[in-house]
Amino acid sequence: MRRPDPHSYYDSTQPKTRRLRLKLGVDFAEKRIDGEAILEFGRPGSGSLDLDTKGLEIRSVHVPGQGPIPWELGEADPILGNRLRIQLPPDAQEVAIAYRTAPDAMALQWLEPEQTEGKVAPYLFSQCQQIHARTMVPCQDTPTVRVSYQAEVTVPDGLTAVMSAGPTGDERTRDGRRVFRFAMPQPIPSYLLALAVGRLESRDLSPRARVWAEPETVEAAAWEFAGVEDMILKAEGLFGPYPWDRYDMLVLPPSFPYGGMENPRMTFLTPTLLAGDRSLVDVVAHELAHSWTGNLVTNAGMEHFWLNEGFTVWAERRILRILHGEDAAALGWATGQKALEESLARFKDQPQLTVLRMHLDGVDPDDAFSSIPYEKGARLVAALEREVGEERFLRFLREYMDAFRFTSITTEQFCTFAAAKLPGALEAVDARAYLDRPGMPATAPEFRSVQLDTLTVLAESWKDGGRPSLHQIASWKPSELLVYLQKLPRDLSVADCAWLDEHFHLMGRGNHEILVEWLTLAAAADYEPAFSKIREVLTRVGRMKYLRPLYGALGRHARTRTLAREIFAAASPGYHGLSRRVVQSVLEAYAA
């Protein structure tokens, strides 16, 4: 027995899934999926097969053409779920499992019509990262196992299904429902399985890119993301040809817990990116970069998450530099620095979660999630680039992608490859300080620009009476205003907040990065004019990046703590389960 991933029951000595064939029936009334999963093996196998499940009702297990076979469901582990152990007959090439998901499956969020933009039909979307595919499909739920898949999804008439796969057709059934068919020919890790069902329309952005959204949102989304083809071309300049055929996007309802999810062929995006001025579309650069760093070459487990996110943040900022120049990239690094510092502070009592090569046996990866793999990881990548030079590093990056194409690797495998291709570079940048030591290395690269320095000096002069001029206020881009707000003191007065709101008109901002940064300052200052806007945002938006700081800032005063608890009591039923957990942990840390 060998379990290479502490977050999966997968045993590498047992048959390995090569392909999935799924039949999924979406039941909005019961908030369940009735499914059949057929797992095809890379080579015939026999004996025990251990699969990951969590909350699934297993109805039957059989070998197609041979009949039922023995199986047992183990006791529930709070992190791993239930091991499904199947006894395969000799030379089994595949196994079929009929099952039903639970109404509270963590991978699935079921929305009532009033939670959507159109407010006339229900909506379903999945989120399988970190280890939640097992709540939607019985599988070997580890990035170590990559599978191609095909699927048939049956939904109520009038609704449309999309997946992280290419559509291959759809038809109406005799009972008035619709069946959508999909195929994903490239092998993907289970966390990239994705499904959404709702009233959806699409708009083409280029011959290989399309955006999907509810009819009420789709035109705004098409305008906001009209430049995605240029981003794809810039990314191809870094990494080589786009490897997934199409780059389609789906703008989800506001309860989606992340900014984006890099599902291949169908990136999921939060509607908070629809700022109305294209000021937040660079988030797409991050999800697009994942097409290579994360989807093409994948971390072998969540202990090596930095291989996905560190490379992707670095790539995102390289794309920003190409598109918008050095200042834009430096501002991106500055925004990331703030997120990094906040994560380091949050884990000050758990320093083991601030290393890149984590050891998470017995730790839920959702509890270890932070900006550290993203930002600390990106700084390690940037340090290597500075050490060997841009041209040589880009050559190395192409070689890395080619060597591990459509595979999942560990930190150790990366280091071995880097040592062979860039001799001495890991030692020169003290990679061990990033990988194995808590906090940030003193030698970590810094990112400067004239504009960033100007914003920093101005924000740091606030307590001495320094204020931006009317010319500066009028001329700043949204990214510059965001960095300025982030660098202001965290203990502003009510009068300070009134000045900021009067001069920057912050309460009406459509850019949620700016709006939430402002509301966080206002909440920390007990600034009552912002309370109604705080309530509005926290009731409507479920993105964890915004919930954590806003609820955290509300904890600083007695009446804002009361406000926070009132808002959460009303809003929590509409939050995704992951978001609900984050907010509960923040509220539990409040003073009595």
XYZ file of C-alpha atoms in Angstrom, residues 9-547:
539
model
C -7.241 7.355 -0.308
C -5.583 6.757 -3.685
C -3.127 3.863 -3.529
C -0.512 3.944 -6.289
C -0.173 0.135 -6.209
C -3.812 -0.212 -7.334
C -5.314 0.332 -10.814
C -5.119 3.953 -11.936
C -8.033 5.697 -13.643
C -7.259 6.815 -17.190
C -10.696 8.039 -18.275
C -14.068 8.913 -16.740
C -17.457 8.481 -18.365
C -20.138 10.413 -16.479
C -23.917 10.527 -16.613
C -25.250 13.280 -14.373
C -28.897 14.099 -13.725
C -29.386 17.507 -12.100
C -32.295 17.618 -9.626
C -32.918 21.180 -8.421
C -35.901 20.187 -6.266
C -33.801 17.768 -4.186
C -30.522 19.674 -4.631
C -28.828 16.472 -5.698
C -27.103 14.968 -8.700
C -28.017 11.395 -9.619
C -24.918 10.036 -11.256
C -23.174 7.127 -12.845
C -19.402 7.179 -13.075
C -17.530 4.628 -15.162
C -13.814 4.576 -14.382
C -11.616 3.163 -17.138
C -8.173 1.935 -16.057
C -4.874 2.479 -17.802
C -4.305 -1.271 -17.708
C -6.483 -4.175 -16.527
C -6.432 -4.703 -12.758
C -7.826 -6.813 -9.969
C -8.207 -6.830 -6.211
C -8.817 -3.777 -4.035
C -9.533 -0.365 -5.520
C -9.794 2.565 -3.071
C -11.713 5.648 -4.165
C -12.441 8.978 -2.506
C -16.019 9.879 -1.645
C -17.565 12.342 0.770
C -21.260 12.378 1.533
C -22.093 10.279 -1.533
C -24.893 7.732 -1.417
C -23.493 4.695 -3.233
C -26.305 2.760 -4.892
C -24.485 0.037 -6.804
C -21.079 -0.995 -8.127
C -20.623 -3.324 -11.082
C -18.279 -4.242 -13.902
C -20.046 -3.523 -17.205
C -20.997 -6.800 -18.864
C -20.221 -8.853 -15.747
C -22.606 -7.715 -13.013
C -22.350 -6.495 -9.400
C -19.110 -6.732 -7.438
C -18.378 -6.367 -3.689
C -17.799 -2.928 -2.162
C -17.757 -1.283 1.236
C -17.869 2.313 2.428
C -15.484 3.138 5.261
C -16.117 5.356 8.249
C -16.164 9.080 7.562
C -12.960 11.026 8.127
C -13.688 14.750 8.680
C -11.129 15.768 6.054
C -10.879 12.829 3.656
C -14.482 11.657 3.716
C -15.312 7.979 3.190
C -13.060 5.455 1.489
C -14.998 3.418 -1.070
C -13.206 0.057 -1.329
C -14.163 -2.010 -4.356
C -13.093 -5.607 -4.999
C -12.305 -5.931 -8.694
C -12.466 -9.296 -10.467
C -9.411 -10.448 -12.453
C -8.453 -8.325 -15.464
C -11.101 -5.685 -14.894
C -10.772 -2.846 -17.413
C -13.417 -0.577 -15.915
C -15.888 -0.240 -13.067
C -19.284 1.501 -12.936
C -20.662 3.219 -9.831
C -24.213 4.507 -9.454
C -24.489 7.174 -6.777
C -26.246 10.269 -5.516
C -24.730 13.464 -4.122
C -25.737 15.016 -0.805
C -27.728 18.278 -0.707
C -24.851 19.899 1.201
C -22.049 18.602 -1.053
C -19.172 21.049 -0.676
C -18.393 20.981 -4.406
C -21.900 22.096 -5.355
C -23.774 25.313 -4.685
C -27.462 25.350 -5.471
C -28.960 28.810 -5.899
C -32.603 29.750 -5.703
C -33.911 31.974 -8.525
C -33.792 35.094 -6.328
C -30.027 34.558 -5.857
C -29.402 34.954 -9.597
C -29.382 38.064 -11.780
C -32.511 37.076 -13.684
C -34.394 35.855 -10.602
C -36.530 33.475 -12.667
C -34.661 30.141 -12.641
C -32.353 28.215 -10.283
C -28.606 27.871 -10.795
C -25.955 25.288 -9.970
C -22.184 25.587 -10.054
C -19.338 23.413 -8.836
C -16.041 24.216 -7.133
C -13.876 21.100 -6.750
C -10.592 22.665 -5.610
C -9.045 21.874 -3.146
C -10.331 18.303 -2.511
C -14.072 18.501 -3.169
C -14.476 16.528 -6.400
C -15.169 13.520 -4.156
C -18.421 15.166 -3.057
C -19.582 15.224 -6.709
C -18.033 12.084 -8.225
C -16.478 8.930 -6.681
C -12.904 9.107 -7.944
C -9.201 9.029 -7.167
C -9.374 12.627 -5.969
C -5.721 13.632 -6.145
C -3.807 15.679 -8.722
C -1.453 12.704 -9.015
C -4.155 11.002 -11.098
C -5.069 12.776 -14.342
C -8.047 11.651 -16.417
C -9.739 12.552 -19.653
C -13.516 12.477 -19.479
C -16.791 12.546 -21.320
C -20.120 13.458 -19.776
C -23.855 13.531 -20.361
C -25.686 16.084 -18.217
C -29.493 16.078 -18.021
C -31.092 19.349 -16.884
C -34.572 20.927 -16.840
C -35.721 22.415 -20.140
C -34.864 26.095 -20.474
C -31.512 25.701 -18.716
C -28.057 25.222 -20.209
C -25.150 23.146 -18.915
C -21.471 23.982 -19.404
C -18.420 22.041 -18.234
C -14.637 22.153 -18.198
C -14.788 20.291 -21.506
C -15.794 20.818 -25.093
C -19.490 20.556 -26.015
C -20.333 17.694 -28.388
C -24.079 18.185 -28.765
C -27.391 18.453 -26.961
C -30.961 17.223 -27.415
C -34.358 17.288 -25.746
C -35.662 14.172 -24.040
C -39.184 12.794 -24.293
C -39.963 13.957 -20.766
C -39.135 17.579 -21.596
C -35.607 17.817 -20.273
C -32.355 18.514 -22.124
C -29.216 16.426 -22.340
C -25.872 18.151 -22.928
C -22.819 16.133 -23.950
C -19.175 17.024 -23.384
C -15.695 15.634 -24.016
C -12.359 16.554 -22.455
C -9.678 14.708 -24.444
C -6.695 15.994 -22.453
C -5.987 14.444 -19.034
C -6.820 16.735 -16.097
C -6.663 16.395 -12.292
C -10.001 15.843 -10.570
C -10.084 19.329 -9.008
C -10.534 20.744 -12.523
C -13.812 18.920 -13.083
C -16.397 21.697 -13.387
C -20.108 21.984 -14.063
C -22.563 24.872 -14.143
C -26.263 24.879 -15.004
C -28.505 27.919 -15.386
C -30.112 30.399 -17.774
C -27.007 31.040 -19.836
C -26.159 32.870 -23.018
C -22.802 33.331 -24.741
C -20.983 35.903 -26.832
C -17.955 35.169 -29.015
C -14.868 37.268 -28.256
C -12.581 35.706 -30.857
C -12.487 32.500 -32.930
C -11.269 30.603 -29.851
C -12.701 32.583 -26.926
C -16.266 33.026 -25.693
C -17.905 34.385 -22.560
C -20.998 32.864 -20.938
C -23.266 34.517 -18.385
C -26.890 35.024 -17.488
C -28.788 37.004 -20.162
C -28.913 40.020 -17.841
C -25.105 40.072 -17.552
C -23.744 38.681 -20.790
C -23.420 41.968 -22.724
C -21.559 43.647 -19.860
C -19.290 40.603 -19.587
C -18.589 40.586 -23.327
C -17.613 44.278 -23.204
C -15.476 43.843 -20.084
C -13.500 40.895 -21.477
C -13.333 41.953 -25.123
C -9.520 42.040 -25.023
C -8.981 38.434 -23.940
C -7.550 37.332 -27.302
C -4.687 39.806 -26.909
C -3.986 38.306 -23.489
C -3.889 34.809 -25.003
C -1.404 35.960 -27.628
C 0.828 37.568 -24.989
C 0.697 34.405 -22.863
C 1.623 32.284 -25.879
C 4.645 34.515 -26.305
C 5.813 33.390 -22.868
C 4.791 29.742 -22.794
C 4.175 28.555 -26.334
C 0.957 27.565 -28.140
C -2.241 27.512 -26.067
C -2.763 23.814 -25.229
C -6.544 23.544 -24.601
C -8.082 24.465 -28.002
C -10.574 27.014 -26.614
C -10.502 29.614 -23.849
C -14.095 30.129 -22.737
C -15.223 31.908 -19.569
C -18.339 31.798 -17.404
C -19.357 34.743 -15.215
C -21.080 33.210 -12.193
C -23.539 34.671 -9.671
C -22.030 36.749 -6.819
C -21.851 33.883 -4.291
C -18.894 32.288 -6.142
C -16.204 32.101 -3.425
C -13.135 32.894 -5.561
C -12.080 35.566 -8.025
C -11.672 32.919 -10.679
C -11.175 29.196 -11.144
C -8.972 28.025 -13.970
C -11.123 25.129 -15.202
C -9.687 24.259 -18.641
C -11.900 25.326 -21.550
C -14.279 27.049 -19.108
C -12.730 29.492 -16.617
C -15.185 30.431 -13.865
C -15.164 34.126 -12.889
C -16.747 36.234 -10.164
C -19.124 38.987 -11.349
C -17.210 41.408 -9.103
C -14.790 41.699 -12.047
C -17.468 43.543 -14.028
C -16.344 46.983 -12.890
C -17.694 48.735 -15.971
C -14.312 50.235 -16.885
C -12.205 47.095 -17.552
C -10.083 47.951 -14.513
C -10.220 44.393 -13.138
C -9.881 42.296 -16.290
C -6.259 41.568 -15.464
C -7.570 38.872 -13.110
C -8.213 36.971 -16.336
C -4.464 37.070 -16.983
C -3.992 34.979 -13.839
C -6.584 32.379 -14.817
C -5.293 32.298 -18.389
C -1.711 31.727 -17.220
C -3.000 28.691 -15.318
C -3.620 27.085 -18.703
C 0.099 26.327 -18.605
C 1.151 26.699 -14.948
C -1.312 24.551 -13.035
C -3.380 22.885 -15.727
C -0.664 21.725 -18.121
C 1.942 21.192 -15.381
C 0.197 20.545 -12.077
C 1.183 20.221 -8.421
C 1.057 16.561 -7.381
C -0.826 17.484 -4.216
C -1.867 20.469 -2.162
C 1.408 20.282 -0.213
C 3.040 21.553 -3.425
C 0.387 24.166 -4.236
C 3.025 26.846 -4.826
C 4.008 25.126 -8.092
C 0.590 26.066 -9.438
C 0.125 29.481 -7.905
C 3.639 30.890 -7.547
C 4.420 30.384 -11.232
C 0.986 31.710 -12.195
C 1.290 34.950 -10.198
C 4.727 35.512 -11.714
C 3.305 34.871 -15.198
C 0.304 37.118 -14.570
C 2.606 40.027 -13.742
C 4.810 39.338 -16.753
C 1.682 39.565 -18.930
C 0.720 42.819 -17.147
C 4.163 44.214 -17.883
C 3.865 43.321 -21.560
C 0.350 44.787 -21.818
C 0.653 47.870 -19.605
C 4.322 48.518 -18.772
C 6.661 48.369 -15.775
C 4.561 50.618 -13.520
C 1.524 48.365 -13.860
C 3.564 45.286 -12.982
C 5.136 47.027 -9.963
C 1.680 48.039 -8.705
C 0.578 44.418 -9.074
C 3.512 43.258 -6.969
C 2.658 45.930 -4.364
C -0.949 44.743 -4.141
C 0.314 41.189 -3.729
C 2.748 42.278 -1.014
C -0.136 43.484 1.122
C -1.955 40.160 0.700
C 1.248 38.312 1.587
C 1.798 40.339 4.752
C -1.796 39.759 5.847
C -1.435 35.998 5.359
C 1.858 35.886 7.252
C 0.179 37.743 10.121
C -2.808 35.372 10.079
C -0.524 32.356 10.420
C 1.895 33.881 12.938
C 0.970 31.118 15.396
C 1.172 28.433 12.692
C 4.498 29.208 11.025
C 4.576 25.759 9.435
C 1.864 27.014 7.071
C 4.086 29.827 5.795
C 6.571 27.550 4.024
C 6.108 26.615 0.369
C 6.859 22.897 0.774
C 4.066 22.249 3.262
C 3.395 19.126 5.300
C -0.372 18.820 5.552
C -1.004 15.331 6.881
C -4.082 15.745 9.077
C -4.638 19.350 7.914
C -7.577 20.355 5.732
C -6.029 22.160 2.733
C -8.861 24.711 2.854
C -7.672 25.670 6.342
C -4.123 26.148 5.014
C -5.240 28.259 2.058
C -3.685 31.732 1.908
C -1.771 34.131 -0.332
C 1.557 32.587 0.703
C 1.857 29.944 -2.064
C 0.880 32.668 -4.518
C 3.063 35.561 -3.418
C 5.984 33.868 -1.678
C 6.055 31.353 -4.524
C 6.027 34.121 -7.144
C 8.945 35.815 -5.435
C 10.968 32.605 -5.592
C 10.230 32.370 -9.324
C 11.171 36.045 -9.777
C 14.393 35.507 -7.813
C 15.374 32.657 -10.137
C 14.594 34.826 -13.161
C 16.776 37.658 -11.838
C 19.590 35.253 -11.036
C 19.860 33.698 -14.513
C 18.458 36.546 -16.655
C 15.170 36.895 -18.510
C 16.189 35.231 -21.771
C 17.662 32.150 -20.128
C 14.771 31.872 -17.686
C 12.151 31.978 -20.446
C 14.066 29.203 -22.227
C 14.010 27.223 -18.986
C 10.277 27.831 -18.616
C 9.561 26.411 -22.081
C 11.747 23.383 -21.312
C 9.925 22.902 -17.993
C 6.529 22.978 -19.719
C 7.667 20.528 -22.378
C 9.259 18.132 -19.899
C 6.219 17.836 -17.618
C 3.415 18.441 -20.114
C 0.103 16.979 -18.852
C 1.708 15.580 -15.708
C 1.615 16.352 -11.983
C 4.866 16.902 -10.105
C 6.296 17.504 -6.638
C 8.572 20.231 -5.363
C 11.389 17.694 -5.358
C 10.883 16.956 -9.058
C 10.926 20.662 -9.855
C 14.127 21.203 -7.886
C 15.841 18.273 -9.596
C 14.875 19.646 -13.010
C 15.913 23.214 -12.107
C 19.248 22.019 -10.745
C 19.979 20.238 -14.036
C 18.896 23.095 -16.295
C 20.012 26.073 -14.147
C 23.041 24.792 -12.237
C 23.674 26.678 -9.008
C 20.624 28.942 -9.335
C 18.614 27.354 -6.504
C 21.551 27.742 -4.141
C 22.259 31.291 -5.304
C 18.746 32.473 -4.407
C 18.644 30.307 -1.247
C 15.577 28.405 -2.470
C 15.469 26.418 0.776
C 14.607 29.633 2.628
C 11.449 29.896 0.536
C 10.605 26.205 0.460
C 11.301 25.096 4.023
C 11.639 28.110 6.330
C 8.759 30.161 7.726
C 8.221 33.774 6.772
C 9.974 35.635 3.989
C 13.700 35.488 3.200
C 15.515 38.751 3.801
C 16.897 38.506 0.256
C 13.473 38.237 -1.432
C 13.252 40.458 -4.528
C 11.676 43.889 -4.265
C 9.698 45.618 -6.990
C 9.937 49.383 -7.391
C 8.778 52.071 -9.769
C 8.661 55.854 -9.614
C 4.872 55.848 -9.381
C 4.819 53.182 -6.667
C 7.360 55.141 -4.623
C 5.288 58.334 -5.042
C 2.112 56.601 -3.846
C 3.927 55.022 -0.907
C 5.470 58.294 0.306
C 2.152 60.121 -0.027
C 0.199 57.462 1.888
C 2.823 57.302 4.636
C 2.549 61.093 5.087
C -1.158 60.875 5.969
C -0.657 61.189 9.734
C 1.474 64.282 9.151
C -1.251 65.918 7.121
C -0.142 64.789 3.664
C -3.012 64.615 1.181
C -3.140 63.998 -2.577
C -3.731 67.060 -4.732
C -6.868 67.504 -6.807
C -4.735 66.844 -9.893
C -3.493 63.553 -8.474
C -6.989 62.515 -7.473
C -8.251 63.206 -10.990
C -5.355 61.504 -12.763
C -4.895 58.272 -10.816
C -5.797 55.012 -12.484
C -7.853 52.523 -10.426
C -4.738 50.437 -9.691
C -2.958 53.532 -8.334
C -5.881 54.483 -6.107
C -6.028 50.898 -4.806
C -2.348 50.880 -3.844
C -2.719 54.289 -2.182
C -5.650 53.052 -0.070
C -3.777 49.871 0.827
C -0.800 51.854 2.092
C -2.820 54.221 4.294
C -2.713 53.691 8.082
C -5.149 51.066 9.331
C -6.403 53.266 12.198
C -8.077 56.154 10.414
C -10.501 58.432 12.216
C -14.096 59.133 11.258
C -12.957 62.534 9.940
C -10.261 60.841 7.835
C -12.863 58.536 6.303
C -15.165 61.459 5.550
C -12.315 63.254 3.716
C -11.499 60.175 1.642
C -15.106 59.530 0.692
C -15.731 63.170 -0.209
C -12.680 63.477 -2.435
C -12.612 60.026 -4.049
C -16.376 59.263 -4.096
C -15.559 55.801 -2.820
C -19.011 54.614 -1.849
C -20.164 54.492 -5.464
C -17.176 52.651 -6.927
C -17.924 49.749 -9.290
C -14.396 48.390 -8.843
C -14.790 45.944 -5.952
C -11.073 45.920 -5.134
C -11.255 49.653 -4.394
C -14.705 49.465 -2.819
C -13.813 46.664 -0.397
C -10.465 48.243 0.535
C -12.352 51.453 1.336
C -15.094 49.681 3.280
C -12.452 47.797 5.270
C -10.899 51.108 6.311
C -14.329 52.522 7.107
C -15.382 49.500 9.160
C -12.172 49.646 11.184
C -12.863 53.341 11.872
C -16.482 52.723 12.967
C -17.554 55.060 10.158
C -21.336 54.832 10.271
C -22.086 56.342 6.817
C -20.501 53.224 5.299
C -22.591 50.698 7.261
C -25.374 50.369 4.696
C -22.865 49.801 1.886
C -21.010 47.238 4.001
C -24.285 45.421 4.575
C -25.084 45.543 0.848
C -21.697 44.126 -0.202
C -21.576 41.391 2.440
C -25.129 40.337 1.668
C -24.608 40.177 -2.081
C -20.998 39.030 -2.546
C -19.570 35.695 -1.369
C -15.967 36.080 -2.552
C -13.693 34.960 0.304
C -11.050 37.546 -0.582
C -13.549 40.260 0.385
C -15.353 38.548 3.239
